[in-house]
Tab-separated table of C-alpha atoms in Angstrom:
chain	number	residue	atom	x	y	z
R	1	UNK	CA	136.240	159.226	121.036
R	2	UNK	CA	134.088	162.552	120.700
R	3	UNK	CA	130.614	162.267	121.001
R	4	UNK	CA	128.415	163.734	118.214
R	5	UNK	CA	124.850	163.744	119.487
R	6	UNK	CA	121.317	165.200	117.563
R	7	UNK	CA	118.496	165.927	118.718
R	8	UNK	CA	115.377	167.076	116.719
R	9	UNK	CA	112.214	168.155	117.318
R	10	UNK	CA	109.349	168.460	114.817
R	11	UNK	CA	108.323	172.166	114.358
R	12	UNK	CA	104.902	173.007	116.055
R	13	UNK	CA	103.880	169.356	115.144
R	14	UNK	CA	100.438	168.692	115.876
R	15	UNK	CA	99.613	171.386	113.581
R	16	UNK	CA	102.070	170.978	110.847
R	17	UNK	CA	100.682	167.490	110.631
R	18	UNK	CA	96.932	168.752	111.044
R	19	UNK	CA	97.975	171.450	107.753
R	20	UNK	CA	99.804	168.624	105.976
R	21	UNK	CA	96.545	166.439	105.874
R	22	UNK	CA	94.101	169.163	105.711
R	23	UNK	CA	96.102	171.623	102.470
R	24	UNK	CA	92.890	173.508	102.696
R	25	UNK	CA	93.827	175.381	106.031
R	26	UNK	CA	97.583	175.138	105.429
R	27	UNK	CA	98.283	178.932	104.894
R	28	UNK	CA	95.961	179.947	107.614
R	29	UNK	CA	96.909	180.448	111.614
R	30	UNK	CA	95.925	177.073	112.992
R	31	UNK	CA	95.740	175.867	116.274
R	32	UNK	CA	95.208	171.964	117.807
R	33	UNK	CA	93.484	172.095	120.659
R	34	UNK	CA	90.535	170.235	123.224
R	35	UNK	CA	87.004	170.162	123.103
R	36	UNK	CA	85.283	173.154	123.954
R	37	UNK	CA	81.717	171.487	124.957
R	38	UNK	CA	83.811	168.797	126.953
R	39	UNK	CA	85.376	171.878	128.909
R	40	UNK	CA	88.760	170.432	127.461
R	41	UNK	CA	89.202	173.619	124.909
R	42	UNK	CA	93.030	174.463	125.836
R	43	UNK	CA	95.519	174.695	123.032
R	44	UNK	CA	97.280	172.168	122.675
R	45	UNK	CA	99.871	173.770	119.581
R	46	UNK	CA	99.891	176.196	117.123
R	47	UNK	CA	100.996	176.787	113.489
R	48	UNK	CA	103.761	179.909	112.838
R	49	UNK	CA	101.170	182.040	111.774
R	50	UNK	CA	98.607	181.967	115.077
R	51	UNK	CA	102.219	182.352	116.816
R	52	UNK	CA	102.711	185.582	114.846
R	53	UNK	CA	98.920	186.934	116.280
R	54	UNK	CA	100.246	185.740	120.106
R	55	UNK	CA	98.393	182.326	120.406
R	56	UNK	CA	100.238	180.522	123.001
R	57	UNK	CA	99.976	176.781	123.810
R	58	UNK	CA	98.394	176.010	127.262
R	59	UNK	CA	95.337	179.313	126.779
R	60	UNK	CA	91.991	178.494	126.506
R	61	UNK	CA	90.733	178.462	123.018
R	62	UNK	CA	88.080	181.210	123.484
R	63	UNK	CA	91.175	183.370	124.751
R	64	UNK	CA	93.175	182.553	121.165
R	65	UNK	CA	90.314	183.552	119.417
R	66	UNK	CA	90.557	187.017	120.815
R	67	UNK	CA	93.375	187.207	119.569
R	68	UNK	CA	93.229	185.564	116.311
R	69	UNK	CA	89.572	185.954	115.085
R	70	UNK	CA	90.361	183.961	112.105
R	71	UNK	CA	92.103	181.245	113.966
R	72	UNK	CA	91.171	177.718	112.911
R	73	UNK	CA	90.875	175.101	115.799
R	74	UNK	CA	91.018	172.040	114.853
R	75	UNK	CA	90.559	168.866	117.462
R	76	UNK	CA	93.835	166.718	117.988
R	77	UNK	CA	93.650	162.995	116.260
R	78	UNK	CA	96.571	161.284	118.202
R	79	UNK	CA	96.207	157.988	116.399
R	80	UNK	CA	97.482	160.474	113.599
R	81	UNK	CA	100.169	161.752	115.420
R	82	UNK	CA	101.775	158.605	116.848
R	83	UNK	CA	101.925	157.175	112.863
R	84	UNK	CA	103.184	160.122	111.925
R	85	UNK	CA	105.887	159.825	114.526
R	86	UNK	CA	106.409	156.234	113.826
R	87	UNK	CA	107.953	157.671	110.131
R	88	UNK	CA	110.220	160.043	111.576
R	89	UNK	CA	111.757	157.736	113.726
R	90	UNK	CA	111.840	155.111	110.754
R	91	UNK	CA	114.250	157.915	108.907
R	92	UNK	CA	116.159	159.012	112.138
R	93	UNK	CA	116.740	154.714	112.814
R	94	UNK	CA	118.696	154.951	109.120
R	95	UNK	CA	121.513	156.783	110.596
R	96	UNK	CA	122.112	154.810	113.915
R	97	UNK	CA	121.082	152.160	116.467
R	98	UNK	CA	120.389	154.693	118.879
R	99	UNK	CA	117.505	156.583	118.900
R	100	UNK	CA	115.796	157.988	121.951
R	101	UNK	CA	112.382	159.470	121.721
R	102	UNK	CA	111.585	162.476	124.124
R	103	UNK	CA	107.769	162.904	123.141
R	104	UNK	CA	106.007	162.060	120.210
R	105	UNK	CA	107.598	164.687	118.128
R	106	UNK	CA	111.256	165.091	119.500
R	107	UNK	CA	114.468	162.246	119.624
R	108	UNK	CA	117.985	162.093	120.207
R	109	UNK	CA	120.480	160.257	117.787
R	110	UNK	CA	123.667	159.303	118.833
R	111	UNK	CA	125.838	159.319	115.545
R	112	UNK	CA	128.958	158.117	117.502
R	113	UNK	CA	131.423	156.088	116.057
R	114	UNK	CA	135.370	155.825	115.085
R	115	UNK	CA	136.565	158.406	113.192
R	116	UNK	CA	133.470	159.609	112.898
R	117	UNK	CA	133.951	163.772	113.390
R	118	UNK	CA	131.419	166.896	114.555
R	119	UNK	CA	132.092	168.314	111.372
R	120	UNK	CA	130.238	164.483	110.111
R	121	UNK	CA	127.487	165.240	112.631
R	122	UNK	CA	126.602	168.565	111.542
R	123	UNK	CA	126.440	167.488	107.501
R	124	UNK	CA	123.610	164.378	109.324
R	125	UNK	CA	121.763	166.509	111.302
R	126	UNK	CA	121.167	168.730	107.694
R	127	UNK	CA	120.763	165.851	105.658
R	128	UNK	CA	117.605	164.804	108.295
R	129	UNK	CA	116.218	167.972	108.343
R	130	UNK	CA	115.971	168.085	104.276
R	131	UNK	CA	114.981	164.618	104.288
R	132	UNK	CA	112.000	165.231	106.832
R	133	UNK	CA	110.493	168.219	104.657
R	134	UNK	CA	110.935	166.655	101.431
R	135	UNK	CA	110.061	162.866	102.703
R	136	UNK	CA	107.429	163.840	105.143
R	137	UNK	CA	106.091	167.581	104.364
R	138	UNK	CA	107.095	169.038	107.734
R	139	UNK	CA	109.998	170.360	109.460
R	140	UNK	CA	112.091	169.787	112.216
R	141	UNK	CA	114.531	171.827	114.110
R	142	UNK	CA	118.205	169.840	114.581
R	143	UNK	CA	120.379	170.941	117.448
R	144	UNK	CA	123.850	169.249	117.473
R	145	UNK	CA	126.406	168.969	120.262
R	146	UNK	CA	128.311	166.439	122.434
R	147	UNK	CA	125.561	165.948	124.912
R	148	UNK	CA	122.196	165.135	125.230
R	149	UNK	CA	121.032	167.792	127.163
R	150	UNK	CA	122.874	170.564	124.774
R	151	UNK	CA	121.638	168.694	121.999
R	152	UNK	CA	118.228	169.618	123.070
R	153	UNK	CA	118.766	172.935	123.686
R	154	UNK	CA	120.022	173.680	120.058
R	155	UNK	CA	117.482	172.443	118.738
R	156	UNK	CA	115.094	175.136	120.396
R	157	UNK	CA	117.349	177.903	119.540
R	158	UNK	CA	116.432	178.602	116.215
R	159	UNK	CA	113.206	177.309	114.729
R	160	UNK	CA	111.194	176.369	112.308
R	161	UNK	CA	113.539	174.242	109.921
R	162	UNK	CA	116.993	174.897	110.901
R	163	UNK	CA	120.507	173.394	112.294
R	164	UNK	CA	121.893	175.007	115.427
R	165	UNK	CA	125.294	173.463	116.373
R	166	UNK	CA	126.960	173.587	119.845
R	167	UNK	CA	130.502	172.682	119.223
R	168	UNK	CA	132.057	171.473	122.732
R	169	UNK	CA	134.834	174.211	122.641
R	170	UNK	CA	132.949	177.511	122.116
R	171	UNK	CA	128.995	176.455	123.243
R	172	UNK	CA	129.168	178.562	126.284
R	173	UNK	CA	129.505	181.600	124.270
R	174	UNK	CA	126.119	180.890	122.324
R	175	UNK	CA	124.032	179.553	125.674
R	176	UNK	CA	125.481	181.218	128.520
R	177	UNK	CA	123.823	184.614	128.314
R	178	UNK	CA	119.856	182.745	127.378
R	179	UNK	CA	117.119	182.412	130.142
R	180	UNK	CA	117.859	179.595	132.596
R	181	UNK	CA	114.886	178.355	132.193
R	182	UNK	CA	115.644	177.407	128.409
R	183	UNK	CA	117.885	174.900	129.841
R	184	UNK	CA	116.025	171.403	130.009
R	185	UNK	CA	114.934	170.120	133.594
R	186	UNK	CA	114.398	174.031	134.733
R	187	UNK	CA	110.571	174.649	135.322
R	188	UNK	CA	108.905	177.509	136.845
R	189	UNK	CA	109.209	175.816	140.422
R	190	UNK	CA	113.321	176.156	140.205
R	191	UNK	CA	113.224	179.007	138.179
R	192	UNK	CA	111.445	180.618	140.845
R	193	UNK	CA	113.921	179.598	143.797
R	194	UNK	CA	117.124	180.697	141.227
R	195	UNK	CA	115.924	183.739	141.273
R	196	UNK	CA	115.537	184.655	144.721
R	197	UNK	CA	119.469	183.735	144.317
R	198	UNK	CA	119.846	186.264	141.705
R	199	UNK	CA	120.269	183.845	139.294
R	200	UNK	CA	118.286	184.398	135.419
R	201	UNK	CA	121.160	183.356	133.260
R	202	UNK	CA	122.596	179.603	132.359
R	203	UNK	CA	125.662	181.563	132.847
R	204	UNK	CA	124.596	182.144	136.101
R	205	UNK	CA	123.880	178.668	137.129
R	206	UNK	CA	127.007	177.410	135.690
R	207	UNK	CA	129.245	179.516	137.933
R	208	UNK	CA	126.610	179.446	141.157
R	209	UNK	CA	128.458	178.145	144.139
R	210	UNK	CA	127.397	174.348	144.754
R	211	UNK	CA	127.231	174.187	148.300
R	212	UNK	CA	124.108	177.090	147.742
R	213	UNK	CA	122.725	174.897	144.846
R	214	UNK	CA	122.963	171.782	147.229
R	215	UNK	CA	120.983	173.766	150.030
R	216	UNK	CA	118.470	174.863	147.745
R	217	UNK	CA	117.922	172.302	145.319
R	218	UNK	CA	119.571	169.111	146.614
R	219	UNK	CA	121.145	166.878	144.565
R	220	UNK	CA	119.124	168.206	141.481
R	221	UNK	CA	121.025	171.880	142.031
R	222	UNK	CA	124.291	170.183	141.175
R	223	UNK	CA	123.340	167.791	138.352
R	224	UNK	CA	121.664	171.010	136.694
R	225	UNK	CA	124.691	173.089	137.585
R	226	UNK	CA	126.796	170.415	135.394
R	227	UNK	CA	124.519	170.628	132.942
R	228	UNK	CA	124.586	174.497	132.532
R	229	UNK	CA	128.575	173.714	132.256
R	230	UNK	CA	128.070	171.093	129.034
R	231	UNK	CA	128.632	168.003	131.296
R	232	UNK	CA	126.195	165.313	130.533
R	233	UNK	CA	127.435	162.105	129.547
R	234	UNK	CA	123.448	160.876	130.467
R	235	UNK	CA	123.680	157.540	127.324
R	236	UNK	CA	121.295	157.678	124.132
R	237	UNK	CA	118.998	154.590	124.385
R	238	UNK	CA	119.147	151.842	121.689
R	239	UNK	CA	116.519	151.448	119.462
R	240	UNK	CA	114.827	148.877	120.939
R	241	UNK	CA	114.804	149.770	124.515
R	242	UNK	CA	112.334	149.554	126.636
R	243	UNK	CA	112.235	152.323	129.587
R	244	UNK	CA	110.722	151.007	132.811
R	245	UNK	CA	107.535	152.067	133.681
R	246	UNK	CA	107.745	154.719	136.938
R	247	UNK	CA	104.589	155.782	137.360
R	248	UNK	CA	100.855	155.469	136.329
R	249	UNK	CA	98.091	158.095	136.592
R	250	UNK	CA	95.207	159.912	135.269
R	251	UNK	CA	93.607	163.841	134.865
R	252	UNK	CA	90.247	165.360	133.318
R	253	UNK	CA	88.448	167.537	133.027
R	254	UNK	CA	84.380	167.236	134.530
R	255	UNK	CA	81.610	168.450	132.377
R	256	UNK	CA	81.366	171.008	135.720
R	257	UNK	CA	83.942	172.613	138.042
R	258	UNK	CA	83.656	170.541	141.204
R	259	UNK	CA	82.001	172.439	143.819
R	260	UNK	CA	81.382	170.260	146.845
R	261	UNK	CA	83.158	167.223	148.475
R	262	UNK	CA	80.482	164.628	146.801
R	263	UNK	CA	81.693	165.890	142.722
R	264	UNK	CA	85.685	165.375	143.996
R	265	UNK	CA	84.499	161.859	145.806
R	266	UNK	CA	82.872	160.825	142.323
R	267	UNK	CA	85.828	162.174	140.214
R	268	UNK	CA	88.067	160.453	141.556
R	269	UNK	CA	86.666	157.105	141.963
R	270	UNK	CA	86.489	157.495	138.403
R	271	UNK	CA	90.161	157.730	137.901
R	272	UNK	CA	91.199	155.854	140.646
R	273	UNK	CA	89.042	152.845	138.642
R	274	UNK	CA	90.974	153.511	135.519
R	275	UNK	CA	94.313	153.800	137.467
R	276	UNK	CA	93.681	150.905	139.509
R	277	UNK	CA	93.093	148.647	136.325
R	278	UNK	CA	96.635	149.756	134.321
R	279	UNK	CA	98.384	148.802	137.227
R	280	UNK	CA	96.942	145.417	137.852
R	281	UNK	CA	97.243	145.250	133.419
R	282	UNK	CA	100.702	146.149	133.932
R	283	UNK	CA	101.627	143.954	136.889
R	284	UNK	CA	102.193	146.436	139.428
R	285	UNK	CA	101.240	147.832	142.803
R	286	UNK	CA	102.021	150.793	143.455
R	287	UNK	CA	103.134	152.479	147.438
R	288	UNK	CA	102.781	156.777	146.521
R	289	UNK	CA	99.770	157.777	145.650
R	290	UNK	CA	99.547	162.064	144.571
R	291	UNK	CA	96.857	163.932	143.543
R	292	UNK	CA	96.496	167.413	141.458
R	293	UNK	CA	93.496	169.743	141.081
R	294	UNK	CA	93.377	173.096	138.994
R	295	UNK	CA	91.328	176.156	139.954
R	296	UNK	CA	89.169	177.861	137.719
R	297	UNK	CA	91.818	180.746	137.511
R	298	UNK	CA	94.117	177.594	135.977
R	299	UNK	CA	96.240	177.468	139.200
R	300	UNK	CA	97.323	173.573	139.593
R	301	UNK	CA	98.679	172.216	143.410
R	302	UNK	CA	99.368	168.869	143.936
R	303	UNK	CA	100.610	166.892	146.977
R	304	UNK	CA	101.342	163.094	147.798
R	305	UNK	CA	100.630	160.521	150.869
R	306	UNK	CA	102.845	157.494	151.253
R	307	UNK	CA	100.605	154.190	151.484
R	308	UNK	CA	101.279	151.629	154.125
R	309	UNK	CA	101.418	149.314	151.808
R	310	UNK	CA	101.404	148.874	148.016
R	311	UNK	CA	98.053	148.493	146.501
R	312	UNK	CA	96.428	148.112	143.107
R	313	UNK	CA	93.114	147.999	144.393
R	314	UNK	CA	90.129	150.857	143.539
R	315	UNK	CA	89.056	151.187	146.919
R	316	UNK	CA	92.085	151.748	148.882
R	317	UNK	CA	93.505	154.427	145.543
R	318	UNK	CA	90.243	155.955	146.334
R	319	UNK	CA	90.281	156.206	149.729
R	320	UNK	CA	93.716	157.561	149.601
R	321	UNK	CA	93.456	160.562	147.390
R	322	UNK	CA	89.629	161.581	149.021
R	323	UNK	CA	91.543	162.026	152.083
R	324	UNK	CA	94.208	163.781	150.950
R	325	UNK	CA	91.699	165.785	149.252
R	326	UNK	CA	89.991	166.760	152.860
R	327	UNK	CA	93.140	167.174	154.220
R	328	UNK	CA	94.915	169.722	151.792
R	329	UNK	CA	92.164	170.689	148.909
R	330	UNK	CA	89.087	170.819	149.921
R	331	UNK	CA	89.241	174.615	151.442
R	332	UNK	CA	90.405	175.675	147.735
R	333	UNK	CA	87.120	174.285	145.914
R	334	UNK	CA	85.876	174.735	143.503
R	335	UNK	CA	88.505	173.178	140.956
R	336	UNK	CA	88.105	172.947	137.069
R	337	UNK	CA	90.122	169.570	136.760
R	338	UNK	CA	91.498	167.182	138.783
R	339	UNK	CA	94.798	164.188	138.236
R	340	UNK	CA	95.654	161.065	139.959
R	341	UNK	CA	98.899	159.144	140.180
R	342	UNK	CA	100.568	156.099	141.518
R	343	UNK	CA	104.062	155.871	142.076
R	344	UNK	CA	107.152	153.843	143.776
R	345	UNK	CA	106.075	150.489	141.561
R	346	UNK	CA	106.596	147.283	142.477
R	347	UNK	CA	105.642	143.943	141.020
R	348	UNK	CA	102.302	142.283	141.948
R	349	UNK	CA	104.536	139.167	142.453
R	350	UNK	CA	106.721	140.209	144.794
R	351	UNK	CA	106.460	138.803	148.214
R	352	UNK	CA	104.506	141.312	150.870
R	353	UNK	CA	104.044	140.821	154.256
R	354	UNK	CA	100.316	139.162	155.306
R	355	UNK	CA	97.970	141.353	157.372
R	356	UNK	CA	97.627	139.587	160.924
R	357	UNK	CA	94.598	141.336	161.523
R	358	UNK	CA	92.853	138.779	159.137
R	359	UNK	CA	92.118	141.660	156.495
R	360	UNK	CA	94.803	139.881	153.759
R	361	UNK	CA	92.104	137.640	152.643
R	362	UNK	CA	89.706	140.158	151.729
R	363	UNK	CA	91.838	141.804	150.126
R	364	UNK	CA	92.853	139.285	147.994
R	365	UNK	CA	89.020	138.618	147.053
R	366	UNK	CA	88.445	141.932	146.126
R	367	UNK	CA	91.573	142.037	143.747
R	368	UNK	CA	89.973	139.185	142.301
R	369	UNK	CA	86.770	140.617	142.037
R	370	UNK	CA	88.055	143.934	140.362
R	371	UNK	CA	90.230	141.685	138.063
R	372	UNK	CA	86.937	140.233	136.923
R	373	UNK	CA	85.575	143.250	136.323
R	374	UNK	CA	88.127	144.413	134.248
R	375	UNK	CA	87.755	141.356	131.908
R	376	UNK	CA	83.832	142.318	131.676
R	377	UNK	CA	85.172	146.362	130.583
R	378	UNK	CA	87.517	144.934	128.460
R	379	UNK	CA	84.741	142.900	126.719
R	380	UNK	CA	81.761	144.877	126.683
R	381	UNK	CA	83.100	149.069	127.260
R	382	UNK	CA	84.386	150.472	130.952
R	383	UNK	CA	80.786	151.451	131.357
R	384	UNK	CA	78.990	147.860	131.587
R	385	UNK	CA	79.192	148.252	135.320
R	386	UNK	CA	79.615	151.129	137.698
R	387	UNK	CA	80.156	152.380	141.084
R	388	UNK	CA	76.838	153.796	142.507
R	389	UNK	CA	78.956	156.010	144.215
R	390	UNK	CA	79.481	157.970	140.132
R	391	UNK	CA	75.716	157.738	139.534
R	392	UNK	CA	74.361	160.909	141.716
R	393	UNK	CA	75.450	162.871	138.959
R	394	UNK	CA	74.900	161.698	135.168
R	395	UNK	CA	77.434	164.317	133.756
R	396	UNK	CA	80.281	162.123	135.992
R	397	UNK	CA	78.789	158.876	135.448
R	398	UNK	CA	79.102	159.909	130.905
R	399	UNK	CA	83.014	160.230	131.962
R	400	UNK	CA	85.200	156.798	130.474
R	401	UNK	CA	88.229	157.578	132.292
R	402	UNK	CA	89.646	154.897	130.116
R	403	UNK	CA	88.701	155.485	126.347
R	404	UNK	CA	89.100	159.100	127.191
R	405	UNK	CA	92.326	158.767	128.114
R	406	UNK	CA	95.518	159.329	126.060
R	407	UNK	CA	98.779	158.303	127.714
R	408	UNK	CA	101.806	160.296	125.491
R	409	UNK	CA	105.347	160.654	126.585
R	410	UNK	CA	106.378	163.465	128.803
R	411	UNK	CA	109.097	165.321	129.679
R	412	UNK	CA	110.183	163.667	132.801
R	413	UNK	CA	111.399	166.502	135.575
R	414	UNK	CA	109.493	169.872	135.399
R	415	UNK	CA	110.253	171.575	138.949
């Protein structure tokens, strides 16, 4: 049996929703994007018109606005957003049981069935797209193939409000000759390292040698190698599947770039507090702990520490990233914004192996204690009690590293 797979993806979607609910601005370039006065003014998207003046998603808003003197800049409402997403997936669930979501504004629908033909698939995916404009008021971009990850990549060939099909016998003739870094999984870092192999094409990749993909890329070289070559037989989740939670973490952005060690010790406290408390929420402990900080010239490095042993606790998350911090940052200050994030999960039930150097019962106190503490933030706001340690600086100590924070699905390999 054939697969027929879709995948769509909601044209420019913060803004087309933004326009939609706002008709005033709805002919004019528009852009979503951060606060300015919170030092969070980024965009976030952009309308077809600010793409026309060369607004580009990521730039600070005061750079767009060079650009586009007339461009409006609206602040996201995600609430919105996730509602709004909530009815496209209601329409895409009308055409089958499985319906992944990649983001709030993009999902995959696996039409699959006896006797059910491409030809079928392709009449669908046009039947969504007119449904989406004339049900909804936006429009979406349908790509449709026999695989999940050249579903996607349809679906980004031709925008906004269009149907690109990638039949299985003739798709290399469309894709082979694009970028290789339009091909999902392929961020800068790889696309850097292909092309000290010569490599710029998907073409390219598809034909590459895979003992040199295997020395420079591992295992990852060959799965995207397979990919390039329209082999992914990666499932479409049901409906009402639940992914497992890999990894939990936190970023922002400080009212002021952080210029000594005391503003990085303060930040992240701050998210190691808010970390800390959605994995004991979520039942989990977590055993990598990385860090990420951004220069003021919007560079970003990162790096990780294995712990010796999983921990949901503030202190020890703390402790962890400050000295990885010392150890690999600390030379490159001063940094605009900083990220936190725990991964290799396990549950907080599983057995663990006691401390005999009498520390185990401590430890368990203080989880107790920062358990109790969460039920008091739950109750009263995250900022009913904090750490002296985020009170030498009242711009810090105004952070709520939980409120403020958004968690939205991700794409989930960018290297």
């Amino acid at each position: 049996m054939d697969r027929v797979i879709l995948h769509c993806d909601a044209n420019s979607y913060y803004a087309s929703v933004e326009c939609l609910y706002t008709p005033e601005i709805r002919h004019k370039p528009v852009a979503v994007g951060g606060s300015v006065e919170a030092r969070h003014g980024i965009i976030l998207t952009k309308n077809a018109l600010a793409k026309q003046y060369g607004v580009k998603t990521g730039e600070a808003i005061w750079q767009a606005k060079q650009k586009c003197p007339d461009l409006v800049c609206v602040p996201p409402d995600f609430e919105l957003y996730v509602r709004f997403s909530g009815k496209m997936r209601r329409i895409y669930e009308q055409y089958s049981s499985r319906v992944e979501s990649f983001g709030l504004d993009e999902s995959w629908i696996d039409l699959t069935q006896a006797g059910f033909t491409f030809a079928d698939g392709v009449a669908v995916a046009e039947e969504i797209r007119n449904r989406i404009r004339e049900e909804l008021g936006i429009t979406v971009s349908v790509g449709v193939a026999d695989n999940k990850i050249l579903a996607k990549l349809g679906s980004d060939m031709k925008k906004p409000d269009a149907v690109t099909v990638l039949p299985p016998e003739s798709f290399r003739e469309k894709i082979w000759d694009l970028p290789v870094q339009e091909l999902l999984y392929v961020g800068p870092s790889t696309t850097r390292k292909l092309a000290r192999l010569g490599i710029t094409t998907i073409g390219g990749l598809a034909c590459c040698d895979s003992a040199i993909l295997s020395s420079l890329l591992g295992k990852n070289g060959l799965t995207l190698k397979a990919y390039a070559n329209g082999q992914d037989r990666t499932p479409v989740m049901p409906v009402d599947h639940h992914s497992c939670v890999k990894s939990v973490g936190n970023s922002t952005t400080p009212p002021h770039d952080l210029t000594t060690m005391d503003d990085a010790r303060c930040i992240y406290y701050l998210l190691s507090e808010s970390v800390a408390a959605r994995l004991r929420k979520g039942g989990f402990r977590a055993r990598c702990i990385s860090i990420s900080a951004r220069t003021t010239d919007l560079v970003t490095r990162s790096h990780q520490v294995m712990l010796s042993r999983p921990t949901n606790l503030t202190s020890e998350l703390a402790r962890a990233a400050m000295a990885l911090f010392s150890d690999r940052f600390a030379s490159g200050l001063p940094y605009r914004s900083v990220g936190l994030s725990c991964s290799m999960l396990t549950r907080d039930d599983e057995p663990v192996q006691l401390d005999f150097m009498g520390n185990e019962t401590r430890r368990i106190h203080q989880e107790q204690l920062e358990r109790s503490i969460d039920s008091l933030r739950s109750r009263y706001g995250h900022q009913i009690i904090q750490r002296g340690v985020v009170l030498q600086d009242r711009g810090y100590a105004n952070i709520n590293p939980v409120e403020d924070h958004t968690v939205h699905p991700v794409p989930m390999y960018t290297g």
